[in-house]
Structures are given as C-alpha cells and as structure tokens.
PDB file of C-alpha atoms and ligand atoms in Angstrom:
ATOM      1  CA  UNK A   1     -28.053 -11.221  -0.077  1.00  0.00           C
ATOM      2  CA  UNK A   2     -28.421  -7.830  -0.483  1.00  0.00           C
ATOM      3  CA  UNK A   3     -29.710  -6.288  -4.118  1.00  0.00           C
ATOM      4  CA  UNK A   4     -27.973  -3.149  -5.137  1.00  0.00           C
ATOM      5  CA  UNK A   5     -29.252  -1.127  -7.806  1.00  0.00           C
ATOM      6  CA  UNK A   6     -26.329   0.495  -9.827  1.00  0.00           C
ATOM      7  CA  UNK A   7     -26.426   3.362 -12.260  1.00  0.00           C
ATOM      8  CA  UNK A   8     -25.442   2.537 -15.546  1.00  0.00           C
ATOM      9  CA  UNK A   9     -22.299   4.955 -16.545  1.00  0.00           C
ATOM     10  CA  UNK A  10     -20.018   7.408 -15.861  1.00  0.00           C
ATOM     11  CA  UNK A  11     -21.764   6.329 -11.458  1.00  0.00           C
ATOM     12  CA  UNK A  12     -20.768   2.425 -12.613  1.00  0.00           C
ATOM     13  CA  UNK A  13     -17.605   3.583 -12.968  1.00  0.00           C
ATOM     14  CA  UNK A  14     -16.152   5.236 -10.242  1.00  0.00           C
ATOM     15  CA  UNK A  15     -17.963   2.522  -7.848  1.00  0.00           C
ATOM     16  CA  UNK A  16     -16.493  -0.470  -9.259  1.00  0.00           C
ATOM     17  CA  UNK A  17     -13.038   0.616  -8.444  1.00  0.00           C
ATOM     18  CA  UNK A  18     -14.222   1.522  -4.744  1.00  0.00           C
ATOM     19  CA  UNK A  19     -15.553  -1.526  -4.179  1.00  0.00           C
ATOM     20  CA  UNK A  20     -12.161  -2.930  -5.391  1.00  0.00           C
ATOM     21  CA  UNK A  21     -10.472  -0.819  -3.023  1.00  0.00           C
ATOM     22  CA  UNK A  22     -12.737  -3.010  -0.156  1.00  0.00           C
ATOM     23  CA  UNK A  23     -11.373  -6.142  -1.230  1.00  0.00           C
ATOM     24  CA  UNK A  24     -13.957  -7.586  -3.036  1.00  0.00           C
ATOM     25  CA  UNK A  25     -13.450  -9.043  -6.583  1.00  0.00           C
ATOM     26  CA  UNK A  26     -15.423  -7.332  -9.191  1.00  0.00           C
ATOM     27  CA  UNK A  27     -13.984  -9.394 -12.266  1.00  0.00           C
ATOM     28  CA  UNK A  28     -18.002 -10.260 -12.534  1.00  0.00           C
ATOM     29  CA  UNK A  29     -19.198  -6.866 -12.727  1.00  0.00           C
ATOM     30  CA  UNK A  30     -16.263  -5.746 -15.210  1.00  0.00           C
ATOM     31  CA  UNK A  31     -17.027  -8.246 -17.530  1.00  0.00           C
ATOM     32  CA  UNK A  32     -20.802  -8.157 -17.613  1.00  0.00           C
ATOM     33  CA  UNK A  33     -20.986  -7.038 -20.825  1.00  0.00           C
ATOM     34  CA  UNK A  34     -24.637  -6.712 -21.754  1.00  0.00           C
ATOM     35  CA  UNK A  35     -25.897  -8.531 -18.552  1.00  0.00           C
ATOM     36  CA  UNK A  36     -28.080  -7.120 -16.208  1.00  0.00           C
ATOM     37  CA  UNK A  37     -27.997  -8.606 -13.229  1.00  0.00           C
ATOM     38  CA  UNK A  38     -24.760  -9.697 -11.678  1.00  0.00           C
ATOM     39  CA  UNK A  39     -24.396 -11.957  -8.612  1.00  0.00           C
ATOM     40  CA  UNK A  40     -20.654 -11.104  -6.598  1.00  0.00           C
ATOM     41  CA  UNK A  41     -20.530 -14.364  -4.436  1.00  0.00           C
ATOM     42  CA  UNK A  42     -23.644 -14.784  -2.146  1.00  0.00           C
ATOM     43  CA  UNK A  43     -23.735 -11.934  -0.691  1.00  0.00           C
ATOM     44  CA  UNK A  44     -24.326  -9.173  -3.444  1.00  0.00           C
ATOM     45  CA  UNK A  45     -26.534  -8.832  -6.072  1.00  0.00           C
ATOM     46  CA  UNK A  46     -26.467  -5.654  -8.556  1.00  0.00           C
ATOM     47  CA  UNK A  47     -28.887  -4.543 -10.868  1.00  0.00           C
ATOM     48  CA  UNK A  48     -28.101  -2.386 -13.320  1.00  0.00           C
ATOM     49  CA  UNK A  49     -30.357   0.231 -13.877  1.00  0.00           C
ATOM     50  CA  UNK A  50     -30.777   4.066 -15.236  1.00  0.00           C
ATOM     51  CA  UNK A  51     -30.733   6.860 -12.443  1.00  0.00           C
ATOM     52  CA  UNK A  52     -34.453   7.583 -12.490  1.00  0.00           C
ATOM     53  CA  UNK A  53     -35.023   3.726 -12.720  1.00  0.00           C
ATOM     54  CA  UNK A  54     -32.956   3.449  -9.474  1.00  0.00           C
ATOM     55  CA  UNK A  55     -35.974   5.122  -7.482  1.00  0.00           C
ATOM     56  CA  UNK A  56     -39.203   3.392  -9.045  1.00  0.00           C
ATOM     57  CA  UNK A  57     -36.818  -0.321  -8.117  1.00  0.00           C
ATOM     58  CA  UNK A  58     -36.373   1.358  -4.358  1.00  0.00           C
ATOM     59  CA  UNK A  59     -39.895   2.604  -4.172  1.00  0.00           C
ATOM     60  CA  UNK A  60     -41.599  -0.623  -5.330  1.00  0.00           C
ATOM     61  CA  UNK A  61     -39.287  -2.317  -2.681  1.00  0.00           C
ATOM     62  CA  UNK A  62     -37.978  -4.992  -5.370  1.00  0.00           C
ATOM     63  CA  UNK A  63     -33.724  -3.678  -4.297  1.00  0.00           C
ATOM     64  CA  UNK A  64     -32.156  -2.853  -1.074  1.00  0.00           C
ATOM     65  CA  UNK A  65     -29.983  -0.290  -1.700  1.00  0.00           C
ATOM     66  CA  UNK A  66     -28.888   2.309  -4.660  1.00  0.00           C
ATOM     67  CA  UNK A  67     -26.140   3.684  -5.773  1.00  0.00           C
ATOM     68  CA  UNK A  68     -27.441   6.825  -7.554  1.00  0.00           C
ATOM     69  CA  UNK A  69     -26.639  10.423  -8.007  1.00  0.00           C
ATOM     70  CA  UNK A  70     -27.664  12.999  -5.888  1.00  0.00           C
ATOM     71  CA  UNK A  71     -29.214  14.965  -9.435  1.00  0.00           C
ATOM     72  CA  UNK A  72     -31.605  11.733  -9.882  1.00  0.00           C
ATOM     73  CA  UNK A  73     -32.742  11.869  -6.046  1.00  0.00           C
ATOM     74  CA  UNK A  74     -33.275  15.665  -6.190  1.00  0.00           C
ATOM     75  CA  UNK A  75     -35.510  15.004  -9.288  1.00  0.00           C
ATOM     76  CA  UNK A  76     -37.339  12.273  -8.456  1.00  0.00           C
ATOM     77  CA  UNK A  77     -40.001  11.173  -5.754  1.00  0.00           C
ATOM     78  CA  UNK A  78     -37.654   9.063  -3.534  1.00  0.00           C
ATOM     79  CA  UNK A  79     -38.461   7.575  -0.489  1.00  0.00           C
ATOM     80  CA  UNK A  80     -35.489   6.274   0.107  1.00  0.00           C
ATOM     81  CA  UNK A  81     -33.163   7.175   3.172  1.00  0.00           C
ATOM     82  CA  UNK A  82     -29.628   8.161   2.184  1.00  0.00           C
ATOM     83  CA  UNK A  83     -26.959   6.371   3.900  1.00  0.00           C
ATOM     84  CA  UNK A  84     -23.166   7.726   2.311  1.00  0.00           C
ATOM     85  CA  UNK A  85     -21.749  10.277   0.249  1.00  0.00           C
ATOM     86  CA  UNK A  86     -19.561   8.183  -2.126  1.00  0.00           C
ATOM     87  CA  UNK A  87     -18.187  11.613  -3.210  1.00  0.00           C
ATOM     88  CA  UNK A  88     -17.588  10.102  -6.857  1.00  0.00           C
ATOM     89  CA  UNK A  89     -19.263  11.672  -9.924  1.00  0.00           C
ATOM     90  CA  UNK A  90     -18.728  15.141  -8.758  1.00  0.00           C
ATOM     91  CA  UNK A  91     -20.577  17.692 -10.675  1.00  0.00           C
ATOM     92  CA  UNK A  92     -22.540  20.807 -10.571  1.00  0.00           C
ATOM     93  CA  UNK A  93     -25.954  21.762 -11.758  1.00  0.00           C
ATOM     94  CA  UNK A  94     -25.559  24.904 -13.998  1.00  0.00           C
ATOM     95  CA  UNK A  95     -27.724  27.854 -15.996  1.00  0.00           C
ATOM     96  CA  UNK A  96     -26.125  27.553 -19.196  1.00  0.00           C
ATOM     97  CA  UNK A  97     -26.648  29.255 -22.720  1.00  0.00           C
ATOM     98  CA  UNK A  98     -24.468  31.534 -25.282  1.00  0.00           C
ATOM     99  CA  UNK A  99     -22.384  34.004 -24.445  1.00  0.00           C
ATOM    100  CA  UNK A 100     -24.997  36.817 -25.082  1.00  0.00           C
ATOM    101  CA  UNK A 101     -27.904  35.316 -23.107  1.00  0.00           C
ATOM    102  CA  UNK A 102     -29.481  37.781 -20.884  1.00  0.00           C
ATOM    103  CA  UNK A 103     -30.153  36.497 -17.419  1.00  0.00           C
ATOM    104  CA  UNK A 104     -32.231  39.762 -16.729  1.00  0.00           C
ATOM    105  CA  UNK A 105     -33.984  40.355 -19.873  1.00  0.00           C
ATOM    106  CA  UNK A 106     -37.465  40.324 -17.838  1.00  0.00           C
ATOM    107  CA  UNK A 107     -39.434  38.190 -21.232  1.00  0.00           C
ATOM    108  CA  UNK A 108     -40.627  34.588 -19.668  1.00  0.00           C
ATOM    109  CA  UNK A 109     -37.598  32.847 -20.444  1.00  0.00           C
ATOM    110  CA  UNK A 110     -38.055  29.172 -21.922  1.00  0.00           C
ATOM    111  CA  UNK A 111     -35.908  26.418 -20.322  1.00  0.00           C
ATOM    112  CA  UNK A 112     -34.628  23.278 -21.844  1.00  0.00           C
ATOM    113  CA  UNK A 113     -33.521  20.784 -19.357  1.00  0.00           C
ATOM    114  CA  UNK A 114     -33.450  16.855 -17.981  1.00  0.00           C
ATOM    115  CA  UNK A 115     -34.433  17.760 -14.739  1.00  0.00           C
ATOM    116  CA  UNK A 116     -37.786  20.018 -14.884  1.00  0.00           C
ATOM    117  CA  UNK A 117     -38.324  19.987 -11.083  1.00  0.00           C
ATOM    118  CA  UNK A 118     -34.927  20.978 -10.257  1.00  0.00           C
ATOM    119  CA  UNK A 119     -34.924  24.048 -12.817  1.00  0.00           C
ATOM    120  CA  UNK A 120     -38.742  24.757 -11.553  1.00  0.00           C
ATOM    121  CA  UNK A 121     -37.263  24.978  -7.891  1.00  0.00           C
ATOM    122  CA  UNK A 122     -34.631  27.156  -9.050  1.00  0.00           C
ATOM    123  CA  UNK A 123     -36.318  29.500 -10.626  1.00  0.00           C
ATOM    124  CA  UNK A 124     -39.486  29.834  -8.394  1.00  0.00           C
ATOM    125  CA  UNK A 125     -36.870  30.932  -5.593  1.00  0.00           C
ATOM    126  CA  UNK A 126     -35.670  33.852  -7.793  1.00  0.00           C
ATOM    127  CA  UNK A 127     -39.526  34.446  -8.534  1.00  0.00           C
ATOM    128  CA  UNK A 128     -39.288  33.852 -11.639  1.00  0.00           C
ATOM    129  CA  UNK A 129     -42.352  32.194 -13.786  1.00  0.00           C
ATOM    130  CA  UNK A 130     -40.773  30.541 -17.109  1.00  0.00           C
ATOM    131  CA  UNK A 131     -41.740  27.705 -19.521  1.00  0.00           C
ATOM    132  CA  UNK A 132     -39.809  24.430 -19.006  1.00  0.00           C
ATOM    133  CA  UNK A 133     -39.360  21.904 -21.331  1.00  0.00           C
ATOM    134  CA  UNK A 134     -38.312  18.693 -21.008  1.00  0.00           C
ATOM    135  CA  UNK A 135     -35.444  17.045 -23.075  1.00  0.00           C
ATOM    136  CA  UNK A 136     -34.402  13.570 -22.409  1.00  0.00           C
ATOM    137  CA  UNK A 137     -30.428  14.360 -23.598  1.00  0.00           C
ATOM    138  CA  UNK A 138     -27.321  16.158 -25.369  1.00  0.00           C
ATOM    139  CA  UNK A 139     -29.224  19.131 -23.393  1.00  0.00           C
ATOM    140  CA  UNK A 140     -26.691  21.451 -24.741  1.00  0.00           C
ATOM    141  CA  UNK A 141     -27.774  21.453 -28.327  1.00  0.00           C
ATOM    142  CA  UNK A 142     -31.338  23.402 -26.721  1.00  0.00           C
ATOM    143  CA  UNK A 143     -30.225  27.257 -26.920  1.00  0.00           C
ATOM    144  CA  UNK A 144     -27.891  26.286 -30.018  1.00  0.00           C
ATOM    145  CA  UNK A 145     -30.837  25.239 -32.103  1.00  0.00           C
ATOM    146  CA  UNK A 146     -33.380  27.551 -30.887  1.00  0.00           C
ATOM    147  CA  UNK A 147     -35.766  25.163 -28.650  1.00  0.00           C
ATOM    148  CA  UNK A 148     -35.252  27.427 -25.514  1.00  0.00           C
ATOM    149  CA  UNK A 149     -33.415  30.206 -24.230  1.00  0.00           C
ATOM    150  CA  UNK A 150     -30.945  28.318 -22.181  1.00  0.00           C
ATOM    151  CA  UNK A 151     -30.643  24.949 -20.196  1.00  0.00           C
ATOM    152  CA  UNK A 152     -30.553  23.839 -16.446  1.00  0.00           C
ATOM    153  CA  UNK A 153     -28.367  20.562 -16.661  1.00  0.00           C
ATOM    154  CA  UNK A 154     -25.110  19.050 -14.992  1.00  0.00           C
ATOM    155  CA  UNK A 155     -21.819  19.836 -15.752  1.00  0.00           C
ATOM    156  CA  UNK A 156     -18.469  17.286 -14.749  1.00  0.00           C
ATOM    157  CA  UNK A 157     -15.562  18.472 -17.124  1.00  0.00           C
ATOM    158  CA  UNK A 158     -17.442  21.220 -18.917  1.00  0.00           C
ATOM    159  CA  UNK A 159     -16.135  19.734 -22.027  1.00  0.00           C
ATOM    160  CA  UNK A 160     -19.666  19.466 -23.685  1.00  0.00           C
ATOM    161  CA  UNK A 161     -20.338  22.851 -22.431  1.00  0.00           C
ATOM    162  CA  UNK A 162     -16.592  24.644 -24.200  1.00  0.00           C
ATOM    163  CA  UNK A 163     -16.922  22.636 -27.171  1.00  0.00           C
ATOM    164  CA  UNK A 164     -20.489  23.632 -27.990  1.00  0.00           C
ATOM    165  CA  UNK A 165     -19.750  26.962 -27.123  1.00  0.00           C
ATOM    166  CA  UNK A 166     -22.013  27.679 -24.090  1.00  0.00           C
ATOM    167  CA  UNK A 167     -21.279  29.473 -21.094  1.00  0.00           C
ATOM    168  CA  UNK A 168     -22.349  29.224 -17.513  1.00  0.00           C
ATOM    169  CA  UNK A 169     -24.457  32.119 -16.174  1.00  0.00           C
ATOM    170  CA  UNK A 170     -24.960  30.343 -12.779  1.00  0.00           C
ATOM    171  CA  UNK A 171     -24.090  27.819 -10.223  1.00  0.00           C
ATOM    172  CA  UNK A 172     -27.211  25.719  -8.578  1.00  0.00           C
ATOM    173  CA  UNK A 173     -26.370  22.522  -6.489  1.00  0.00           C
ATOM    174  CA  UNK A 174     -23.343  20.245  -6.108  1.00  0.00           C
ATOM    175  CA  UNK A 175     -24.163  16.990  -7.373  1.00  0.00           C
ATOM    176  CA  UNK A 176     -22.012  13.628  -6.269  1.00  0.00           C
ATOM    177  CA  UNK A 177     -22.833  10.032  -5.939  1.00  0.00           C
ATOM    178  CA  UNK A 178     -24.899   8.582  -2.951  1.00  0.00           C
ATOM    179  CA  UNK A 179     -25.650   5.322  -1.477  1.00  0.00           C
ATOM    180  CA  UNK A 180     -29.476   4.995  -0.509  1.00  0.00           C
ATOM    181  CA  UNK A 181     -31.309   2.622   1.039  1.00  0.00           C
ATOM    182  CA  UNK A 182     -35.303   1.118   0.841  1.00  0.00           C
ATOM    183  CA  UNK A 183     -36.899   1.891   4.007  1.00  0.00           C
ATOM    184  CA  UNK A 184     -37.926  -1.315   4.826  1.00  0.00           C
ATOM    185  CA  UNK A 185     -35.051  -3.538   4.056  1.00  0.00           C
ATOM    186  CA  UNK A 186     -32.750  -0.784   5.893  1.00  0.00           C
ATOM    187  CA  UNK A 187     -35.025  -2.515   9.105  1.00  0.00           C
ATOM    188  CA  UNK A 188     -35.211  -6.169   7.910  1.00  0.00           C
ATOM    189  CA  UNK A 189     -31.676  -5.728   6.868  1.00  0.00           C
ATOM    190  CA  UNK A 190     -29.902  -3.840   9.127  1.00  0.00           C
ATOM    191  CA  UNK A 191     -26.943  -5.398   9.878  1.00  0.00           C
ATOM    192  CA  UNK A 192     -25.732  -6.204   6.293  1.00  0.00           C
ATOM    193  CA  UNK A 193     -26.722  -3.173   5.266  1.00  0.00           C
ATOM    194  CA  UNK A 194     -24.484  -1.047   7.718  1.00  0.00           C
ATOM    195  CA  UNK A 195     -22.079  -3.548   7.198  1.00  0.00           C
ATOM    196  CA  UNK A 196     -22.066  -2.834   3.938  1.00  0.00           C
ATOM    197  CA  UNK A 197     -22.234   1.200   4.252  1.00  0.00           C
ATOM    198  CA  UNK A 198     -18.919   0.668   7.070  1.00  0.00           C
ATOM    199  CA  UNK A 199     -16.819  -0.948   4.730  1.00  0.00           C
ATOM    200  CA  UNK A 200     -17.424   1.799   1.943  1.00  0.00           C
ATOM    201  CA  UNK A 201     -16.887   4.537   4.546  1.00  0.00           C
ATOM    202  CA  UNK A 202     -13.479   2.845   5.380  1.00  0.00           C
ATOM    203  CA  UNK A 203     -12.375   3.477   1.744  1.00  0.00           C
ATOM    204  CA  UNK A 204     -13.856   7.120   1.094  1.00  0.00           C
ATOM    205  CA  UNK A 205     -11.435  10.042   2.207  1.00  0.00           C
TER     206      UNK A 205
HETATM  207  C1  PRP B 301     -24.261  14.877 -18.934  1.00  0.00           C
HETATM  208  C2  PRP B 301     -24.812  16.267 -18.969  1.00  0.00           C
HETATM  209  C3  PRP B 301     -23.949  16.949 -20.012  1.00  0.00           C
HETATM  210  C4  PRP B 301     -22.615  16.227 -19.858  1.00  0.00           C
HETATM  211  C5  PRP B 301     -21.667  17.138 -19.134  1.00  0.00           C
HETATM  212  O1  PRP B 301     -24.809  14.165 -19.971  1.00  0.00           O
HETATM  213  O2  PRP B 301     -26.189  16.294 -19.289  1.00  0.00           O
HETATM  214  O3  PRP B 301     -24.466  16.771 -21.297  1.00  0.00           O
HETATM  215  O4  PRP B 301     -22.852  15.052 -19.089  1.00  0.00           O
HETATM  216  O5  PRP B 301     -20.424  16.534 -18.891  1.00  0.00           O
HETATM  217  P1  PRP B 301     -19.049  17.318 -19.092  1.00  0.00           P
HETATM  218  O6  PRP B 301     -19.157  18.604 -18.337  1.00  0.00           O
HETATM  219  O7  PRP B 301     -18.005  16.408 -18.500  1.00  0.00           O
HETATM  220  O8  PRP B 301     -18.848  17.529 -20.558  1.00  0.00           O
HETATM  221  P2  PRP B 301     -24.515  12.622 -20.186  1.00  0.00           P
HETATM  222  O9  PRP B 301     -23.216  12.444 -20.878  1.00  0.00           O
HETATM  223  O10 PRP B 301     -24.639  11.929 -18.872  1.00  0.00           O
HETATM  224  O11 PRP B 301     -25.673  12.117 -21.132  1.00  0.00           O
HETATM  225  P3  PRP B 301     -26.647  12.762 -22.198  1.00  0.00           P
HETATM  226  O12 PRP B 301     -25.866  13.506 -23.231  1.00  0.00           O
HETATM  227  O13 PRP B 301     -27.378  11.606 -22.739  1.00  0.00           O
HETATM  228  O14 PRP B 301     -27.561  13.688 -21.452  1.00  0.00           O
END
C-alpha cells in the first residue's frame, strides 16, 4: 500500500478529480469529512496533511509520496525527490503592496510574508538586505495595516490581491502542484510507485 500525503485545500482539490480521471473511485476521499486518513481499496492510503506538514511526514519517512506545492518545497528543507508536475494549483509568487510603494526607495524595506526563505532568496539576489517577518496568513492585510512595507506571497486569481487593493510590483517563481517521493520508499517501492506516477502522467496534458 502506498501512503500519500495530500495537501489539505485548494491542492486536495484539483487532485481528486485527476485521480478520477485514472479510474479510480474517490467517493472515500470526497466524503471524508473531518477524517484524516482515508484508505482507497488496498492499495492507497492518504493522509491529509498541511503543505509544510507534507515534508516533516516525508522526511521522518512515516509516507511514501506527497502531493504538495512547489511554494511548500521551495520553502522547506525537503529531501524528497520530485517525481511529476501535476500542473494543478497554478500560481505565481509576487512582490506586492499599494499602489504608491516604492520598489527603489533605498530605506531597508520590511517584508511581511509566509515564506521567509523564499523572499530572503529573492531579495539577496537583487542585493538587497531587508527585515522579514513572518506571518502565518491573509498576508495581504501586512502593508494595509502598517506591519511591513509590502509582502512576498502567492497569487492564483489575484482576487485577494484587487479586492484589498494591492498591486504587484514583481513576478518571482511559478508555483504548481508536484508529486514527490521519500527517498527510501522510491527504492523499496519502486514499482508501485512509478506505477503510480505512469498512470497520473497518462491523464496530465
Ligand atoms: C493564498 C495566498 C493569498 C491567496 C491568493 O492564501 O496567500 O492570500 O491565496 O489567492 P487569489 O490570488 O486567488 O486571491 P490562502 O487562501 O491559501 O490562505 P491564507 O489566507 O490562510 O494564507
């Protein structure tokens, strides 16, 4: 059986309806409601988990494979091998704030953002040294309330973004969703898991 870590969300989903597009039943995984762990016959078992979560189950070996965002695996320490692009969740990491943000007002510029190693990357390519703090959600209320000068977070619709009247002042990395594997069950494993990886590669265009 293999155990599959799945993100909670907006990742949940768009994979549920791919896997339906495989042929396998997912009545079990629609219905869940508040359970955690769902068996799909014998031969899958998913766990579901937050993003970050997704790595410290595939580092500590207790899951086989993810099914995580490309965001959560630039963040965080992961050791894990990436198998697919699922190309679902599509979105884009942006530099966001109000309209009259400067970019190159040379002050150290304070950052509010979810992922504080991707912003630090960003931003120690450009040279630039700047205070980073760390919010755990609704990002976009940072600038608008004064906690920093603008935000490094992801944007899908870029509805939270127009309603809360912020505007992008650059593009950083595409984000979509990816199917990783743990090292070691990718070689205890092997076969199910490429079986596994083949059939969702049938279904992806
Ligand atoms: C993400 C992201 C933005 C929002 C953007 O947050 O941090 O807030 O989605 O999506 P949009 O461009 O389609 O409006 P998410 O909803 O995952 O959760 P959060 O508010 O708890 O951070």
């Amino acid at each position: 059986m293999l155990k599959i870590a799945l993100t909670k969300g907006r990742v949940e989903q768009k994979f549920i309806p791919l896997l339906e597009k495989c042929g396998i039943d997912c009545t079990p995984l629609i219905n869940k409601k508040r359970k955690l762990i769902i068996n799909l016959g014998d031969k899958y078992q998913f766990i579901f988990i937050k993003g970050p979560d997704a790595i410290t189950y595939l580092n500590n070996g207790v899951v086989d494979l993810g099914i995580v965002g490309s965001d959560i695996l630039m963040e965080e320490d992961s050791e894990a091998n990436e198998l697919l692009d699922l190309k679902t969740g599509q979105c884009q990491f942006i530099l966001a704030s109000t309209a009259n943000y400067d970019l190159n007002n040379p002050k150290r510029k304070v950052i509010g953002t979810k992922y504080p190693r991707v912003a630090r990357r960003y931003f120690s390519k450009k040279g630039e040294d700047v205070e980073i703090i760390k919010i755990q959600g609704s990002v976009e209320l940072a600038p608008l309330i004064g906690l920093a000068d603008a935000i490094v977070d992801i944007t899908e619709t870029g509805t939270t973004l127009r309603e809360n009247h912020l505007v992008i002042h650059d593009y950083l990395d595409r984000v979509s969703t990816r199917l990783v594997a743990n090292p070691v069950s990718l070689k205890q494993k092997k076969n199910e898991i490429f079986n596994f990886t083949d059939m969702l590669a049938q279904q992806i265009n």
